[in-house]
Amino acid sequence: MQRERVGFIGLGRMGKPMAMNLLKAGFELIVWNRTRSKMEELLSMGAAAAHSPKDLAEHSDVVITIVSDTPDVMEVILGDNGVIHGVREGMVVIDMSTISPCAAQQIAAALSERGVQFLDAPVTGGEKGAIEATLNIMVGGDEKTLERCMPIFKALGKKVVHMGGNGMGQVAKLANQIICAINILAVCEGLMFAKKLGLDMNKLLDAISDGAASSWMLSNLAPKMLERDFEPGFSIRLQLKDIRLALEMAQKMMIPLPVTALVGQLMRAVEALGFGDKGTQATILALERLSGVEVNW
Ligand code: NAP
């Protein structure tokens, strides 16, 4: 069977290495990014350039989007000059951004009127997972369409799980984000408490990193907090977006998420201090302001 021609929209921190992995896997690729200069590296590797999301869709069989937030996905897919104006019956559109589950369902409904299948397929694994093609991909939508797109997903990630109908991929991703956000705060409080009481932080991490407190956040973010390395893998700004999406959905469904709301307020304080573009490990800066202790080695 001839390989799908893939159109890729959004060459940010995640999208650029993902698009590169599709090229490396041998897919014919056409790309579009709002800031055109960010397309250059992909073009030098053999990708073609589209003039607009509509133009990109006209030259693709499968379109992938990974942009920032719900209105941005709406704009590139449903807006003027959006993907929807260039699609043909039988095509597939896959959104891999983290957005509102309800918006994913709205996009699916609009595309289905044109005979186009939609998959919401958000990811975990961060920039590292995008570069190394080891993302975990949570998919909502038609299972046969997922099977058709499996070669594409396999070029991007190591685990692909069908979560249910449209929107359920996003629900899974938001559950992941709730767990991650709360876990970051747990690491911050533990480190701050230990530092204030004078513990040797090397010994602390050695003692607890593979015990019951072990976690991805403790292993990966605690050393960064202690080194005062606040460069983003995943930014406070994007984590705040995901907390907002989770709280909006929870409010709609009358689900209490008290600790998620609290973490959101602390991260909002970090943003107000001017660190919104720093990584989520910068949450420690809010705890430091409250406790008056600097958390370092
Ligand atoms: P990013 O580096 O900030 O890149 C955002 C991309 O979206 C850029 O290409 C940007 O274009 C484009 N964009 C934003 N608004 C747009 C609009 N209105 N129209 C057209 N293009 C628009 O973000 P990222 O880290 O790659 O994250 C992308 C998505 O993946 C987000 O939904 C995020 O939550 C999710 N995600 C991120 C991570 C992570 O670790 N970073 C992990 C998992 C999931 P310009 O270049 O023109 O600005």
mmCIF file of C-alpha atoms and ligand atoms in Angstrom:
data_model
loop_
_atom_site.group_PDB
_atom_site.id
_atom_site.type_symbol
_atom_site.label_atom_id
_atom_site.label_comp_id
_atom_site.label_asym_id
_atom_site.label_seq_id
_atom_site.Cartn_x
_atom_site.Cartn_y
_atom_site.Cartn_z
ATOM 1 C CA MET A 1 0.000 0.000 0.000
ATOM 2 C CA GLN A 2 1.243 3.469 -0.858
ATOM 3 C CA ARG A 3 2.327 5.472 2.183
ATOM 4 C CA GLU A 4 0.096 8.300 3.363
ATOM 5 C CA ARG A 5 1.190 11.833 2.440
ATOM 6 C CA VAL A 6 1.371 13.583 5.798
ATOM 7 C CA GLY A 7 0.724 17.292 6.356
ATOM 8 C CA PHE A 8 2.158 18.675 9.618
ATOM 9 C CA ILE A 9 1.062 21.938 11.278
ATOM 10 C CA GLY A 10 2.898 23.424 14.296
ATOM 11 C CA LEU A 11 6.697 23.182 14.427
ATOM 12 C CA GLY A 12 7.171 24.191 18.065
ATOM 13 C CA ARG A 13 9.140 22.459 20.807
ATOM 14 C CA MET A 14 7.151 19.244 20.268
ATOM 15 C CA GLY A 15 6.100 19.480 16.635
ATOM 16 C CA LYS A 16 9.487 20.074 15.047
ATOM 17 C CA PRO A 17 11.189 16.882 16.292
ATOM 18 C CA MET A 18 7.985 14.912 15.622
ATOM 19 C CA ALA A 19 7.916 16.132 12.013
ATOM 20 C CA MET A 20 11.599 15.236 11.690
ATOM 21 C CA ASN A 21 10.852 11.696 12.875
ATOM 22 C CA LEU A 22 8.154 11.324 10.207
ATOM 23 C CA LEU A 23 10.670 12.362 7.533
ATOM 24 C CA LYS A 24 13.246 9.939 8.951
ATOM 25 C CA ALA A 25 10.606 7.167 8.819
ATOM 26 C CA GLY A 26 10.184 7.836 5.080
ATOM 27 C CA PHE A 27 6.860 9.699 4.975
ATOM 28 C CA GLU A 28 6.298 12.281 2.259
ATOM 29 C CA LEU A 29 5.848 15.406 4.369
ATOM 30 C CA ILE A 30 4.418 18.872 3.803
ATOM 31 C CA VAL A 31 4.655 21.381 6.662
ATOM 32 C CA TRP A 32 3.146 24.693 7.706
ATOM 33 C CA ASN A 33 4.072 26.911 10.654
ATOM 34 C CA ARG A 34 2.682 30.345 11.484
ATOM 35 C CA THR A 35 6.214 31.725 11.907
ATOM 36 C CA ARG A 36 7.595 30.665 8.541
ATOM 37 C CA SER A 37 11.280 30.782 9.538
ATOM 38 C CA LYS A 38 10.707 27.753 11.775
ATOM 39 C CA MET A 39 9.997 25.635 8.657
ATOM 40 C CA GLU A 40 13.503 26.074 7.221
ATOM 41 C CA GLU A 41 15.189 23.146 8.979
ATOM 42 C CA LEU A 42 12.433 20.767 7.861
ATOM 43 C CA LEU A 43 12.604 22.073 4.271
ATOM 44 C CA SER A 44 16.370 21.472 4.209
ATOM 45 C CA MET A 45 15.656 17.865 5.255
ATOM 46 C CA GLY A 46 13.281 17.303 2.311
ATOM 47 C CA ALA A 47 9.829 18.451 3.491
ATOM 48 C CA ALA A 48 7.667 20.617 1.220
ATOM 49 C CA ALA A 49 6.199 23.954 2.399
ATOM 50 C CA ALA A 50 2.489 24.827 2.379
ATOM 51 C CA HIS A 51 1.176 28.399 2.062
ATOM 52 C CA SER A 52 -1.669 27.856 4.553
ATOM 53 C CA PRO A 53 -3.400 25.058 6.506
ATOM 54 C CA LYS A 54 -5.934 24.847 3.622
ATOM 55 C CA ASP A 55 -3.137 24.450 1.041
ATOM 56 C CA LEU A 56 -1.479 21.831 3.267
ATOM 57 C CA ALA A 57 -4.693 19.795 3.485
ATOM 58 C CA GLU A 58 -5.103 19.911 -0.320
ATOM 59 C CA HIS A 59 -1.736 18.132 -0.676
ATOM 60 C CA SER A 60 -2.105 15.565 2.176
ATOM 61 C CA ASP A 61 -3.917 12.330 3.006
ATOM 62 C CA VAL A 62 -3.445 12.715 6.765
ATOM 63 C CA VAL A 63 -3.079 16.086 8.524
ATOM 64 C CA ILE A 64 -1.449 16.365 11.966
ATOM 65 C CA THR A 65 -1.757 19.495 14.131
ATOM 66 C CA ILE A 66 0.175 20.234 17.323
ATOM 67 C CA VAL A 67 -0.237 23.894 18.325
ATOM 68 C CA SER A 68 -0.720 25.591 21.694
ATOM 69 C CA ASP A 69 -4.289 25.842 22.979
ATOM 70 C CA THR A 70 -7.929 25.146 22.068
ATOM 71 C CA PRO A 71 -8.541 28.411 20.100
ATOM 72 C CA ASP A 72 -5.325 27.823 18.132
ATOM 73 C CA VAL A 73 -6.399 24.320 17.065
ATOM 74 C CA MET A 74 -9.863 25.692 16.190
ATOM 75 C CA GLU A 75 -8.204 28.387 14.075
ATOM 76 C CA VAL A 76 -5.853 26.120 12.095
ATOM 77 C CA ILE A 77 -8.523 23.458 11.477
ATOM 78 C CA LEU A 78 -11.856 25.336 11.286
ATOM 79 C CA GLY A 79 -10.787 28.983 10.709
ATOM 80 C CA ASP A 80 -10.568 31.002 7.464
ATOM 81 C CA ASN A 81 -7.957 29.252 5.332
ATOM 82 C CA GLY A 82 -8.106 26.351 7.819
ATOM 83 C CA VAL A 83 -7.586 22.645 7.109
ATOM 84 C CA ILE A 84 -11.340 22.058 6.722
ATOM 85 C CA HIS A 85 -11.403 24.167 3.534
ATOM 86 C CA GLY A 86 -8.833 21.900 1.844
ATOM 87 C CA VAL A 87 -9.957 18.394 2.867
ATOM 88 C CA ARG A 88 -11.362 15.608 0.646
ATOM 89 C CA GLU A 89 -13.588 12.709 1.660
ATOM 90 C CA GLY A 90 -11.567 9.811 3.125
ATOM 91 C CA MET A 91 -8.885 11.978 4.712
ATOM 92 C CA VAL A 92 -7.890 11.888 8.381
ATOM 93 C CA VAL A 93 -7.097 14.850 10.639
ATOM 94 C CA ILE A 94 -5.185 14.116 13.860
ATOM 95 C CA ASP A 95 -4.786 16.745 16.587
ATOM 96 C CA MET A 96 -1.911 15.959 18.985
ATOM 97 C CA SER A 97 -2.120 19.209 21.014
ATOM 98 C CA THR A 98 -3.604 19.182 24.531
ATOM 99 C CA ILE A 99 -6.994 20.898 24.255
ATOM 100 C CA SER A 100 -10.553 20.781 25.581
ATOM 101 C CA PRO A 101 -12.245 17.366 25.111
ATOM 102 C CA CYS A 102 -15.472 19.176 24.096
ATOM 103 C CA ALA A 103 -13.617 21.127 21.396
ATOM 104 C CA ALA A 104 -12.174 17.853 20.078
ATOM 105 C CA GLN A 105 -15.740 16.549 19.722
ATOM 106 C CA GLN A 106 -16.837 19.753 17.928
ATOM 107 C CA ILE A 107 -13.957 19.483 15.457
ATOM 108 C CA ALA A 108 -14.771 15.798 14.848
ATOM 109 C CA ALA A 109 -18.404 16.675 14.091
ATOM 110 C CA ALA A 110 -17.474 19.491 11.672
ATOM 111 C CA LEU A 111 -14.997 17.289 9.772
ATOM 112 C CA SER A 112 -17.352 14.315 9.632
ATOM 113 C CA GLU A 113 -19.793 16.471 7.602
ATOM 114 C CA ARG A 114 -17.083 16.466 4.898
ATOM 115 C CA GLY A 115 -16.472 12.693 5.160
ATOM 116 C CA VAL A 116 -13.241 13.207 7.139
ATOM 117 C CA GLN A 117 -12.295 11.211 10.252
ATOM 118 C CA PHE A 118 -10.799 13.017 13.247
ATOM 119 C CA LEU A 119 -8.582 11.570 15.978
ATOM 120 C CA ASP A 120 -7.676 13.446 19.160
ATOM 121 C CA ALA A 121 -4.234 12.059 20.000
ATOM 122 C CA PRO A 122 -2.485 14.055 22.733
ATOM 123 C CA VAL A 123 0.889 12.886 23.969
ATOM 124 C CA THR A 124 3.041 12.549 27.082
ATOM 125 C CA GLY A 125 6.807 12.201 27.204
ATOM 126 C CA GLY A 126 7.779 15.839 26.646
ATOM 127 C CA GLU A 127 10.380 17.236 24.269
ATOM 128 C CA LYS A 128 12.700 14.293 25.026
ATOM 129 C CA GLY A 129 9.988 11.828 24.003
ATOM 130 C CA ALA A 130 9.305 13.855 20.851
ATOM 131 C CA ILE A 131 13.000 13.832 19.884
ATOM 132 C CA GLU A 132 13.527 10.148 20.689
ATOM 133 C CA ALA A 133 10.156 9.033 19.209
ATOM 134 C CA THR A 134 9.183 7.512 22.557
ATOM 135 C CA LEU A 135 5.949 9.460 23.164
ATOM 136 C CA ASN A 136 2.918 7.838 24.759
ATOM 137 C CA ILE A 137 -0.102 8.592 22.566
ATOM 138 C CA MET A 138 -3.698 8.542 23.895
ATOM 139 C CA VAL A 139 -6.188 8.309 21.059
ATOM 140 C CA GLY A 140 -9.895 9.200 20.914
ATOM 141 C CA GLY A 141 -11.901 8.370 17.809
ATOM 142 C CA ASP A 142 -12.727 5.580 15.390
ATOM 143 C CA GLU A 143 -10.637 2.428 16.015
ATOM 144 C CA LYS A 144 -10.286 1.519 12.302
ATOM 145 C CA THR A 145 -8.965 5.024 11.600
ATOM 146 C CA LEU A 146 -6.467 4.569 14.428
ATOM 147 C CA GLU A 147 -5.321 1.282 12.814
ATOM 148 C CA ARG A 148 -4.898 3.078 9.472
ATOM 149 C CA CYS A 149 -2.753 5.728 11.179
ATOM 150 C CA MET A 150 -0.698 3.267 13.247
ATOM 151 C CA PRO A 151 2.425 3.509 11.000
ATOM 152 C CA ILE A 152 2.395 7.284 11.602
ATOM 153 C CA PHE A 153 1.944 6.898 15.358
ATOM 154 C CA LYS A 154 4.683 4.236 15.490
ATOM 155 C CA ALA A 155 7.107 6.722 13.926
ATOM 156 C CA LEU A 156 6.346 9.185 16.748
ATOM 157 C CA GLY A 157 5.911 7.133 19.902
ATOM 158 C CA LYS A 158 6.420 3.873 21.719
ATOM 159 C CA LYS A 159 2.917 3.314 23.133
ATOM 160 C CA VAL A 160 -0.424 4.009 21.448
ATOM 161 C CA VAL A 161 -3.608 3.388 23.452
ATOM 162 C CA HIS A 162 -7.157 3.698 22.117
ATOM 163 C CA MET A 163 -9.077 5.473 24.911
ATOM 164 C CA GLY A 164 -12.582 5.506 23.346
ATOM 165 C CA GLY A 165 -14.565 7.913 21.166
ATOM 166 C CA ASN A 166 -13.609 11.454 20.205
ATOM 167 C CA GLY A 167 -12.574 13.542 23.231
ATOM 168 C CA MET A 168 -11.483 10.553 25.331
ATOM 169 C CA GLY A 169 -7.841 10.938 24.293
ATOM 170 C CA GLN A 170 -7.995 14.474 25.726
ATOM 171 C CA VAL A 171 -9.728 13.249 28.899
ATOM 172 C CA ALA A 172 -6.860 10.768 29.433
ATOM 173 C CA LYS A 173 -4.288 13.495 28.839
ATOM 174 C CA LEU A 174 -5.966 15.840 31.353
ATOM 175 C CA ALA A 175 -6.017 13.047 33.965
ATOM 176 C CA ASN A 176 -2.277 12.695 33.323
ATOM 177 C CA GLN A 177 -1.786 16.447 33.752
ATOM 178 C CA ILE A 178 -3.699 16.480 37.057
ATOM 179 C CA ILE A 179 -1.434 13.727 38.411
ATOM 180 C CA CYS A 180 1.726 15.448 37.123
ATOM 181 C CA ALA A 181 0.835 18.884 38.516
ATOM 182 C CA ILE A 182 0.053 17.558 41.990
ATOM 183 C CA ASN A 183 3.192 15.448 41.939
ATOM 184 C CA ILE A 184 5.331 18.512 41.156
ATOM 185 C CA LEU A 185 3.938 20.267 44.223
ATOM 186 C CA ALA A 186 4.599 17.169 46.365
ATOM 187 C CA VAL A 187 8.267 17.229 45.286
ATOM 188 C CA CYS A 188 8.523 20.981 46.001
ATOM 189 C CA GLU A 189 7.090 20.684 49.507
ATOM 190 C CA GLY A 190 9.282 17.689 50.412
ATOM 191 C CA LEU A 191 12.466 19.426 49.227
ATOM 192 C CA MET A 192 11.579 22.726 50.899
ATOM 193 C CA PHE A 193 10.820 20.984 54.229
ATOM 194 C CA ALA A 194 14.093 19.013 54.104
ATOM 195 C CA LYS A 195 16.165 22.069 53.186
ATOM 196 C CA LYS A 196 14.694 24.210 55.962
ATOM 197 C CA LEU A 197 15.534 21.477 58.486
ATOM 198 C CA GLY A 198 19.116 21.245 57.218
ATOM 199 C CA LEU A 199 19.181 17.860 55.451
ATOM 200 C CA ASP A 200 21.917 17.007 52.949
ATOM 201 C CA MET A 201 19.926 17.025 49.686
ATOM 202 C CA ASN A 202 22.242 14.521 47.950
ATOM 203 C CA LYS A 203 21.634 12.046 50.752
ATOM 204 C CA LEU A 204 17.899 12.739 50.689
ATOM 205 C CA LEU A 205 17.550 11.999 46.964
ATOM 206 C CA ASP A 206 19.772 8.926 47.318
ATOM 207 C CA ALA A 207 17.620 7.636 50.181
ATOM 208 C CA ILE A 208 14.174 8.205 48.692
ATOM 209 C CA SER A 209 14.445 8.182 44.888
ATOM 210 C CA ASP A 210 13.696 4.481 44.451
ATOM 211 C CA GLY A 211 11.343 4.110 47.427
ATOM 212 C CA ALA A 212 7.637 4.773 47.865
ATOM 213 C CA ALA A 213 8.127 8.485 47.012
ATOM 214 C CA SER A 214 9.751 7.656 43.672
ATOM 215 C CA SER A 215 8.317 9.373 40.611
ATOM 216 C CA TRP A 216 9.302 10.835 37.233
ATOM 217 C CA MET A 217 9.027 14.289 38.830
ATOM 218 C CA LEU A 218 11.317 13.391 41.745
ATOM 219 C CA SER A 219 13.933 11.797 39.457
ATOM 220 C CA ASN A 220 13.858 14.442 36.720
ATOM 221 C CA LEU A 221 12.715 17.731 38.264
ATOM 222 C CA ALA A 222 14.127 17.608 41.821
ATOM 223 C CA PRO A 223 17.776 17.722 40.579
ATOM 224 C CA LYS A 224 16.858 20.664 38.300
ATOM 225 C CA MET A 225 15.235 22.534 41.222
ATOM 226 C CA LEU A 226 18.354 21.973 43.344
ATOM 227 C CA GLU A 227 20.659 23.088 40.484
ATOM 228 C CA ARG A 228 18.484 26.195 39.965
ATOM 229 C CA ASP A 229 18.010 25.077 36.334
ATOM 230 C CA PHE A 230 14.615 26.464 35.383
ATOM 231 C CA GLU A 231 14.878 26.028 31.601
ATOM 232 C CA PRO A 232 11.640 24.558 30.243
ATOM 233 C CA GLY A 233 10.973 21.054 29.127
ATOM 234 C CA PHE A 234 7.299 21.778 29.779
ATOM 235 C CA SER A 235 6.521 25.393 30.645
ATOM 236 C CA ILE A 236 4.514 26.781 33.590
ATOM 237 C CA ARG A 237 2.371 28.571 30.965
ATOM 238 C CA LEU A 238 1.399 25.301 29.227
ATOM 239 C CA GLN A 239 0.868 23.482 32.541
ATOM 240 C CA LEU A 240 -1.462 26.328 33.628
ATOM 241 C CA LYS A 241 -3.364 25.884 30.353
ATOM 242 C CA ASP A 242 -3.833 22.175 31.117
ATOM 243 C CA ILE A 243 -4.942 22.863 34.702
ATOM 244 C CA ARG A 244 -7.471 25.355 33.332
ATOM 245 C CA LEU A 245 -8.759 22.743 30.853
ATOM 246 C CA ALA A 246 -9.077 20.139 33.628
ATOM 247 C CA LEU A 247 -10.868 22.562 35.980
ATOM 248 C CA GLU A 248 -13.262 23.710 33.219
ATOM 249 C CA MET A 249 -14.192 20.100 32.445
ATOM 250 C CA ALA A 250 -14.484 19.279 36.161
ATOM 251 C CA GLN A 251 -16.767 22.263 36.751
ATOM 252 C CA LYS A 252 -18.987 21.227 33.854
ATOM 253 C CA MET A 253 -19.265 17.687 35.251
ATOM 254 C CA MET A 254 -19.419 18.812 38.944
ATOM 255 C CA ILE A 255 -16.204 16.969 39.873
ATOM 256 C CA PRO A 256 -14.238 18.492 42.786
ATOM 257 C CA LEU A 257 -10.495 18.874 42.086
ATOM 258 C CA PRO A 258 -9.339 20.792 45.197
ATOM 259 C CA VAL A 259 -5.620 20.041 45.020
ATOM 260 C CA THR A 260 -5.403 20.685 41.265
ATOM 261 C CA ALA A 261 -6.944 24.112 41.907
ATOM 262 C CA LEU A 262 -4.372 24.805 44.649
ATOM 263 C CA VAL A 263 -1.422 23.842 42.436
ATOM 264 C CA GLY A 264 -2.898 26.085 39.749
ATOM 265 C CA GLN A 265 -2.891 29.057 42.140
ATOM 266 C CA LEU A 266 0.757 28.459 43.110
ATOM 267 C CA MET A 267 1.795 28.153 39.459
ATOM 268 C CA ARG A 268 -0.186 31.335 38.727
ATOM 269 C CA ALA A 269 1.936 33.048 41.409
ATOM 270 C CA VAL A 270 5.105 31.817 39.658
ATOM 271 C CA GLU A 271 3.768 33.258 36.393
ATOM 272 C CA ALA A 272 2.979 36.568 38.162
ATOM 273 C CA LEU A 273 6.590 36.669 39.369
ATOM 274 C CA GLY A 274 7.626 36.660 35.689
ATOM 275 C CA PHE A 275 8.569 32.988 35.303
ATOM 276 C CA GLY A 276 5.678 31.731 33.134
ATOM 277 C CA ASP A 277 8.001 30.616 30.354
ATOM 278 C CA LYS A 278 10.224 28.652 32.743
ATOM 279 C CA GLY A 279 9.814 24.916 33.272
ATOM 280 C CA THR A 280 7.319 23.469 35.761
ATOM 281 C CA GLN A 281 10.199 22.872 38.219
ATOM 282 C CA ALA A 282 10.013 26.662 38.774
ATOM 283 C CA THR A 283 6.964 25.950 40.995
ATOM 284 C CA ILE A 284 9.572 25.726 43.770
ATOM 285 C CA LEU A 285 9.970 29.543 43.470
ATOM 286 C CA ALA A 286 6.462 30.061 44.902
ATOM 287 C CA LEU A 287 7.218 27.741 47.839
ATOM 288 C CA GLU A 288 10.479 29.610 48.446
ATOM 289 C CA ARG A 289 8.615 32.927 48.678
ATOM 290 C CA LEU A 290 6.266 31.386 51.242
ATOM 291 C CA SER A 291 8.944 29.690 53.344
ATOM 292 C CA GLY A 292 11.847 32.126 53.015
ATOM 293 C CA VAL A 293 14.284 29.315 52.181
ATOM 294 C CA GLU A 294 16.186 28.823 48.907
ATOM 295 C CA VAL A 295 16.120 25.205 47.823
ATOM 296 C CA ASN A 296 19.561 24.250 46.443
ATOM 297 C CA TRP A 297 22.115 21.467 46.916
HETATM 298 P P1 NAP B 1 5.398 25.616 21.573
HETATM 299 O O1 NAP B 1 6.842 25.244 21.520
HETATM 300 O O2 NAP B 1 4.993 26.865 22.262
HETATM 301 O O3 NAP B 1 4.873 25.646 20.052
HETATM 302 C C1 NAP B 1 3.567 26.025 19.742
HETATM 303 C C2 NAP B 1 3.345 25.869 18.253
HETATM 304 O O4 NAP B 1 1.994 26.205 17.972
HETATM 305 C C3 NAP B 1 4.212 26.804 17.397
HETATM 306 O O5 NAP B 1 4.529 26.152 16.194
HETATM 307 C C4 NAP B 1 3.255 27.983 17.160
HETATM 308 O O6 NAP B 1 3.553 28.731 16.000
HETATM 309 C C5 NAP B 1 1.954 27.236 16.977
HETATM 310 N N1 NAP B 1 0.773 28.073 17.195
HETATM 311 C C6 NAP B 1 0.306 28.549 18.383
HETATM 312 N N2 NAP B 1 -0.815 29.264 18.205
HETATM 313 C C7 NAP B 1 -1.077 29.232 16.864
HETATM 314 C C8 NAP B 1 -2.105 29.770 16.071
HETATM 315 N N3 NAP B 1 -3.106 30.483 16.602
HETATM 316 N N4 NAP B 1 -2.057 29.535 14.735
HETATM 317 C C9 NAP B 1 -1.060 28.821 14.196
HETATM 318 N N5 NAP B 1 -0.053 28.258 14.899
HETATM 319 C C10 NAP B 1 -0.069 28.470 16.228
HETATM 320 O O7 NAP B 1 4.520 24.471 22.240
HETATM 321 P P2 NAP B 1 4.843 22.910 22.407
HETATM 322 O O8 NAP B 1 5.622 22.703 23.656
HETATM 323 O O9 NAP B 1 5.364 22.368 21.116
HETATM 324 O O10 NAP B 1 3.363 22.357 22.719
HETATM 325 C C11 NAP B 1 2.422 22.147 21.683
HETATM 326 C C12 NAP B 1 1.252 21.362 22.244
HETATM 327 O O11 NAP B 1 1.727 20.104 22.755
HETATM 328 C C13 NAP B 1 0.514 22.045 23.402
HETATM 329 O O12 NAP B 1 -0.866 21.801 23.327
HETATM 330 C C14 NAP B 1 1.130 21.376 24.634
HETATM 331 O O13 NAP B 1 0.255 21.407 25.749
HETATM 332 C C15 NAP B 1 1.353 19.972 24.110
HETATM 333 N N6 NAP B 1 2.401 19.220 24.816
HETATM 334 C C16 NAP B 1 3.596 19.817 25.105
HETATM 335 C C17 NAP B 1 4.578 19.075 25.784
HETATM 336 C C18 NAP B 1 5.926 19.676 26.147
HETATM 337 O O14 NAP B 1 6.657 19.063 26.934
HETATM 338 N N7 NAP B 1 6.310 20.839 25.605
HETATM 339 C C19 NAP B 1 4.331 17.765 26.155
HETATM 340 C C20 NAP B 1 3.115 17.182 25.807
HETATM 341 C C21 NAP B 1 2.156 17.924 25.149
HETATM 342 P P3 NAP B 1 4.645 29.922 16.053
HETATM 343 O O15 NAP B 1 5.968 29.243 15.798
HETATM 344 O O16 NAP B 1 4.256 30.842 14.974
HETATM 345 O O17 NAP B 1 4.561 30.566 17.417
#
